[in-house]
Coordinates of C-alpha atoms and ligand atoms in Angstrom, one line a residue:
X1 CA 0.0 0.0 0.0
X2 CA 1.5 3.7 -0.3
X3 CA 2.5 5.3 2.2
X4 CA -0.1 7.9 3.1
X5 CA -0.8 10.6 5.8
X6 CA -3.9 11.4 8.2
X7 CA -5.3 14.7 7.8
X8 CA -4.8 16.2 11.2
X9 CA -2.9 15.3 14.0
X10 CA -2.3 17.2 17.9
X11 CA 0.3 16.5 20.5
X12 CA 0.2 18.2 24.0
X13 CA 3.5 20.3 24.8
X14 CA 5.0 19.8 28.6
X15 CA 6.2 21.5 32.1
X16 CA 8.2 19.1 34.1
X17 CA 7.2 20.2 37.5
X18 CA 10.1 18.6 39.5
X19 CA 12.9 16.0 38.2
X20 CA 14.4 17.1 35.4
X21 CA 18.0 15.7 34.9
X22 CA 17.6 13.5 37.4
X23 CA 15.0 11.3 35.4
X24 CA 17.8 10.9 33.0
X25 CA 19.9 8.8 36.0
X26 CA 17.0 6.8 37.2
X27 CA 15.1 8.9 39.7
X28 CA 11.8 9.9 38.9
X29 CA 10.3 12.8 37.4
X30 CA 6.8 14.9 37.7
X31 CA 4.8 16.8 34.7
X32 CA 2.2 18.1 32.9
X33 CA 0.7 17.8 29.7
X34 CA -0.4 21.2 28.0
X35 CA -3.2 20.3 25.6
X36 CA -3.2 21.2 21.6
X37 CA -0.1 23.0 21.9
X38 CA 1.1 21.5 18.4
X39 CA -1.7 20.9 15.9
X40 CA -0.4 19.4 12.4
X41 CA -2.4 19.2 9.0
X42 CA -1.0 17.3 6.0
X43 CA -2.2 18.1 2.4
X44 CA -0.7 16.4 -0.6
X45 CA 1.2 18.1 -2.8
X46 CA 0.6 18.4 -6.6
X47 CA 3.8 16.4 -7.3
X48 CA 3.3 13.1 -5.6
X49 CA 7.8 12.8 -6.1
X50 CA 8.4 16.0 -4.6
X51 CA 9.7 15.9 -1.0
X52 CA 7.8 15.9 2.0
X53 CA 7.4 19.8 3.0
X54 CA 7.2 20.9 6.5
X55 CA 5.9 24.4 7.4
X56 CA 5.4 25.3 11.1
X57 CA 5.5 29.8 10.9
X58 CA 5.1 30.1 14.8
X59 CA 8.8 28.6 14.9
X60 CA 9.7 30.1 11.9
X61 CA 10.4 26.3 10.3
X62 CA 10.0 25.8 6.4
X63 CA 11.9 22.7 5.3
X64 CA 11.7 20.3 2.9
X65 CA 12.7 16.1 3.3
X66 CA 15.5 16.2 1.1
X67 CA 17.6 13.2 1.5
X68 CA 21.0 13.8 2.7
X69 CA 19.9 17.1 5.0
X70 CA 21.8 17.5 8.1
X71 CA 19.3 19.9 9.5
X72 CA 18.4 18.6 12.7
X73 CA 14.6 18.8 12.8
X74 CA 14.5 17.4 9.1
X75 CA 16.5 14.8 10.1
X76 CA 14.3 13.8 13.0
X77 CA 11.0 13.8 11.0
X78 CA 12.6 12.5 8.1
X79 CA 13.3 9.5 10.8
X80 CA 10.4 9.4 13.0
X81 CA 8.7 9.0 9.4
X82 CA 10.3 6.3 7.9
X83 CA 10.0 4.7 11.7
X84 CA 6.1 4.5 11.0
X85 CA 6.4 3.6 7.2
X86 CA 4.6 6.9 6.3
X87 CA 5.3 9.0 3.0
X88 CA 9.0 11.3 2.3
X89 CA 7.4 12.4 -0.8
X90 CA 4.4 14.2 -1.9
X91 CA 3.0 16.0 1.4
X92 CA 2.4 19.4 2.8
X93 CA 2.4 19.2 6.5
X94 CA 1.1 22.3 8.2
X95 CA 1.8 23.3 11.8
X96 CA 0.0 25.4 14.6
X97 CA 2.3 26.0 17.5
X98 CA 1.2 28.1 21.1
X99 CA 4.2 27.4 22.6
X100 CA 7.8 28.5 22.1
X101 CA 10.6 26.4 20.4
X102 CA 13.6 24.8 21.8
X103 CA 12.3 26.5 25.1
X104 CA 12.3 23.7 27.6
X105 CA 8.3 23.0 27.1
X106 CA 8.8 19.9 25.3
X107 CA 8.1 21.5 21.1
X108 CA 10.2 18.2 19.9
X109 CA 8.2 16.0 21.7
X110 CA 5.1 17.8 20.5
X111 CA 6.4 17.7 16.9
X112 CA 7.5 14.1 16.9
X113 CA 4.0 13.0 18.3
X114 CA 2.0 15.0 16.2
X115 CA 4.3 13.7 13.2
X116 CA 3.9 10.0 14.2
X117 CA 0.2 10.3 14.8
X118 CA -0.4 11.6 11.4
X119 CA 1.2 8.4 9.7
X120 CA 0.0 5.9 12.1
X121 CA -3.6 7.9 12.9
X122 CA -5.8 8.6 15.9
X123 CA -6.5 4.7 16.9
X124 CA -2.7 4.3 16.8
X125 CA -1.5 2.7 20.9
X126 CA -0.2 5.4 22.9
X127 CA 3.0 3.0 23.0
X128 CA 3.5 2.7 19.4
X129 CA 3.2 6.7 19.2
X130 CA 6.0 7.5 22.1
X131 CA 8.3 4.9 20.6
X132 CA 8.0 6.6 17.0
X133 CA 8.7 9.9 18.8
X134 CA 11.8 8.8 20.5
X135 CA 13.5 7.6 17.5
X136 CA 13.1 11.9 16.5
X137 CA 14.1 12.8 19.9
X138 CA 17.2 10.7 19.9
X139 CA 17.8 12.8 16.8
X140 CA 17.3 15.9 18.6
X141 CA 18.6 15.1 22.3
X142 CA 21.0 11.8 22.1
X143 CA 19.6 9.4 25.1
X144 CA 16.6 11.0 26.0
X145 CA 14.9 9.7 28.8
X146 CA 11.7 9.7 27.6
X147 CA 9.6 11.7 29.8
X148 CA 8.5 14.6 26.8
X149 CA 7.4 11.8 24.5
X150 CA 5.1 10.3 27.1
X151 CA 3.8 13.2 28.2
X152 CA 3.2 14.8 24.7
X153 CA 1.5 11.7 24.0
X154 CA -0.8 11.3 27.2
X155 CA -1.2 14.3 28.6
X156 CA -2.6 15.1 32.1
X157 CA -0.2 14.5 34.8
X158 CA 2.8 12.3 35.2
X159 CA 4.9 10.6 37.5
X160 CA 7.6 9.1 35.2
X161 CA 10.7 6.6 36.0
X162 CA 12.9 6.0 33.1
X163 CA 12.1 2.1 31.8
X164 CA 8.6 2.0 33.4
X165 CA 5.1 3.1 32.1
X166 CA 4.3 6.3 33.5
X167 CA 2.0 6.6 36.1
X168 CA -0.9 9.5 35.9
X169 CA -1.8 11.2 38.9
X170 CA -5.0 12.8 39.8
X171 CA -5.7 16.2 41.3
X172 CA -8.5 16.7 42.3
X173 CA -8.3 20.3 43.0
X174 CA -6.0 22.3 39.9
X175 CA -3.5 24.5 40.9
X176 CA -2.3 27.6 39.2
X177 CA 1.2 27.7 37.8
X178 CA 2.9 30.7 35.5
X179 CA 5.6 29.5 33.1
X180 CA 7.8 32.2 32.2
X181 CA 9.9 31.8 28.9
X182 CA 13.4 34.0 29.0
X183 CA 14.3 34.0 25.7
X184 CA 17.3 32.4 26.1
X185 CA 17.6 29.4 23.6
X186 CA 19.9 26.2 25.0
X187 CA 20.6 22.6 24.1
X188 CA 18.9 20.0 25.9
X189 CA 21.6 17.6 24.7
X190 CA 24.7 20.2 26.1
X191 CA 22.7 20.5 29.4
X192 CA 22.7 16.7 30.3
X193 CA 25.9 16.4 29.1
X194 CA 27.0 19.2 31.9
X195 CA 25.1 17.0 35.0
X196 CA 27.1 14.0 33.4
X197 CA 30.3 15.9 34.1
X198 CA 29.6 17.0 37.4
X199 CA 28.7 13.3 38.1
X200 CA 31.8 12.2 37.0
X201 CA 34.3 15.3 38.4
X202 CA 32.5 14.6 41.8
X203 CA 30.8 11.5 42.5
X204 CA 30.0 11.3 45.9
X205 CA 28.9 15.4 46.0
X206 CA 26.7 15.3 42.3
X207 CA 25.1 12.0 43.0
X208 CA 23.4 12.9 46.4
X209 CA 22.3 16.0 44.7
X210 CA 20.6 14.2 41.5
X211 CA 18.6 11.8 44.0
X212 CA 17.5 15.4 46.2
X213 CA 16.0 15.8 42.7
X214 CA 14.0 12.9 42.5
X215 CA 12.7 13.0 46.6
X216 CA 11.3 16.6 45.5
X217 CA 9.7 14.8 42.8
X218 CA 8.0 12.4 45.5
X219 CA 6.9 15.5 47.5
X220 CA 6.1 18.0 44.6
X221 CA 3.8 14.9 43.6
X222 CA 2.0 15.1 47.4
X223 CA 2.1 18.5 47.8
X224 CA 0.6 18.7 44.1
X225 CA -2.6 16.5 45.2
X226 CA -2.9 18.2 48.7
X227 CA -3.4 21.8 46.7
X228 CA -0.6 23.0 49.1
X229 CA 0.9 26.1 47.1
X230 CA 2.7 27.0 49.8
X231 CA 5.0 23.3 49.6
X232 CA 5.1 23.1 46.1
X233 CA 7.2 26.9 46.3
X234 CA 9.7 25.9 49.0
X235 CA 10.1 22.0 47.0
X236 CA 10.8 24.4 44.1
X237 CA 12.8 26.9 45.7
X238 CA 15.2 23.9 46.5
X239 CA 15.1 21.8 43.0
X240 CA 16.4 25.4 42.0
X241 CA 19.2 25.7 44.3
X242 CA 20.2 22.2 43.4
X243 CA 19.6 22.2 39.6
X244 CA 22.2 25.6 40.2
X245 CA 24.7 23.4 41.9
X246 CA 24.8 21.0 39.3
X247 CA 25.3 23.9 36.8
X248 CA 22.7 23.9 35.1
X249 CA 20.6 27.3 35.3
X250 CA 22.1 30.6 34.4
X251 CA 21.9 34.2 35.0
X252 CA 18.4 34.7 33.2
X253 CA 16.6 31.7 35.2
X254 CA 18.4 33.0 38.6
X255 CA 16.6 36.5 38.2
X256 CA 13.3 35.3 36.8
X257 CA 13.1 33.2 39.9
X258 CA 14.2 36.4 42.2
X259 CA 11.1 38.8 40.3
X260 CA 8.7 35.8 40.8
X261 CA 9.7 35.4 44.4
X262 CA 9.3 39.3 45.0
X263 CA 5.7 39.6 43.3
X264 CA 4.8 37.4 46.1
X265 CA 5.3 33.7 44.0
X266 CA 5.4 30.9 47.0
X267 CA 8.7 29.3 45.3
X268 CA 10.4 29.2 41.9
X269 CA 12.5 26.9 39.8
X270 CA 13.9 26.7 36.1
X271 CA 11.8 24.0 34.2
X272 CA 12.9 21.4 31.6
X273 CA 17.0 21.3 30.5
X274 CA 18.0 25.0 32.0
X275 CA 20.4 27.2 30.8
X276 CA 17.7 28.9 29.2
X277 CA 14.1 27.8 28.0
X278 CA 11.8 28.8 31.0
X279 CA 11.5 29.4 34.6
X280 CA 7.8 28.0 36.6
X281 CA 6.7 29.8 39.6
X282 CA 4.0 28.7 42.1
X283 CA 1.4 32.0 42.9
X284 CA 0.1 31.5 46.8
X285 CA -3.6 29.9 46.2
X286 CA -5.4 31.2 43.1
X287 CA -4.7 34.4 42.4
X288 CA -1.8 35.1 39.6
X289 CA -2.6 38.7 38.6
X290 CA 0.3 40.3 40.9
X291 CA 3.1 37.4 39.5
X292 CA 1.9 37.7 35.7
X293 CA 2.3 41.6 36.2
X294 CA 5.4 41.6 37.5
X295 CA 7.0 40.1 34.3
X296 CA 4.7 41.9 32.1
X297 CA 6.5 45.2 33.5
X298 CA 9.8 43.1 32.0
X299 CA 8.5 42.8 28.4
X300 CA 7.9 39.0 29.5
X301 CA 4.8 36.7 28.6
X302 CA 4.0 34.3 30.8
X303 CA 1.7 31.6 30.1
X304 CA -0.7 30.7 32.7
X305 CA -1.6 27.2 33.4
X306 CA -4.0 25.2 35.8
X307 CA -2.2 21.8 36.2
X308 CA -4.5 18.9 36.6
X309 CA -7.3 20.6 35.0
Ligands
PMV1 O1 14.5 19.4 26.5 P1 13.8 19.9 27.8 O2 14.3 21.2 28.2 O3 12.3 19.7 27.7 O4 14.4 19.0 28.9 C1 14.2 17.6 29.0 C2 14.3 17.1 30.4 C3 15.7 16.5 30.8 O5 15.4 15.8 32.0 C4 16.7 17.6 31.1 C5 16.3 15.6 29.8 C6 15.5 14.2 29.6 O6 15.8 13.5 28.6 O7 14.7 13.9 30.5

């Protein structure tokens, strides 16, 4: 049969809430899904031989399948394609986008998932989908751990160990969270490599410090489901000062979390890879209007989410 294309397709992007770079090493990780935040439509094109063209304007992406092209993101479809025996040739894939590339909130992921869920289609297992995904994301990130394909995939939130099927946890009460992009773009793949080095330079100091990472995980996930705003800032305060330690903020996230603590934010922390991509702060109960005007002043957008909702 040729290889053909569904007509639309939607993956959710992500805000790892506590975890990252120590799910990488084994410890486990908490997030959430944000719905729709990549939408894809395919069209085919007049000449059935021509290759596959990818157009995505919110990230300013306009690339073509040509075999042989190094460019990373045409590379990874070009793979996460041929993974799922869909079409190189003779398509026009189209792409809505509400969140920010390469800024920590899982747009890879998002693309990958979309991508394979437009050759394999909606009834397609949730299993099959992440494990197209990856082979794009080992493209894009070397030895991902997985955690963005899962939760670009399912959605809602997760409590994820490397290896094991992740585990959704309820809330039954959602709780407010601003995401903050700075602007500052980073390499997921360079960032892991930098907790790898500390890990290796000082064993017996990094190692500690990664599995801190993961207990704040635990509690972030019972503070989460206990609606306790005021715990989910200080567990975030300290996945900060740790995530720091290992080197892996930077100036930009170090002073985003400083404004969100002074506009009244119970805690903050850098989200996803660091050394750039976006900071998460926790307002005290319900009421975000001081924190999202406080960057506003800055020339900053935040995005405002309800996790668990
Ligand atoms: O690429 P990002 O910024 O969404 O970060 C991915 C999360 C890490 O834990 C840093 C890496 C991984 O593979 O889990």
């Amino acid at each position: 049969m040729k290889p053909t294309l569904h007509e639309h397709a939607s993956a959710c992007a992500k805000v790892i809430l506590f975890g990252e770079h120590a799910v990488v090493h084994g410890q486990p990780a908490l997030a959430a899904g944000l719905p729709g935040a990549v939408k894809l439509h395919a069209q085919p094109l007049g000449d059935a031989r021509a290759p596959l063209r990818i157009s995505i304007p919110a990230w300013d992406l306009e690339l073509s399948l040509v075999p042989g092209d190094e460019h990373p993101v045409a590379r990874a479809c070009a793979e996460v394609l041929a993974h799922c025996d869909g079409p190189l040739q003779g398509w026009h894939v189209t792409g809505e986008a509400t969140i920010p590339a390469r800024a920590g909130l899982g747009s890879s992921a998002a693309l990958t998932v979309s991508l394979a869920r437009l050759a394999l289609g909606p009834d397609a297992a949730i299993t099959d989908v992440v494990e197209a995904s990856m082979v794009g994301e080992r493209v894009f990130h070397g030895t991902p751990s997985g955690i963005d394909s899962e939760v670009a995939a399912r959605g809602g939130v997760l409590r994820f160990v490397r290896g094991s099927a992740p585990q959704t946890v309820s809330v039954p009460q959602p709780v407010r969270l601003v995401v903050v992009p700075s602007g500052v773009a980073r390499s997921t793949a360079d960032q892991v490599a930098r907790v790898h080095r500390a890990i290796e330079r000082w064993p017996l100091l990094a190692r500690p410090l990664v599995e801190v990472l993961g207990r704040t995980a635990e509690q972030g996930e019972h503070a989460l489901v206990a609606g306790d705003t005021a715990r989910l800032g200080e567990l975030s305060d300290l996945a900060h000062g740790v995530l720091a330690a290992l080197g892996v903020s930077c100036a930009a996230l170090d002073e985003l979390c400083h404004v969100a603590r002074a506009a009244g934010a119970s805690g903050a922390k850098l989200t996803g890879a660091g050394g750039g991509g976006c900071m998460i702060a926790w307002p005290h109960g319900s009421d975000d209007e001081a924190l999202v005007a406080a960057f506003a002043r800055r020339g900053l957008v935040p995005l405002r989410l309800e996790v668990g909702a």
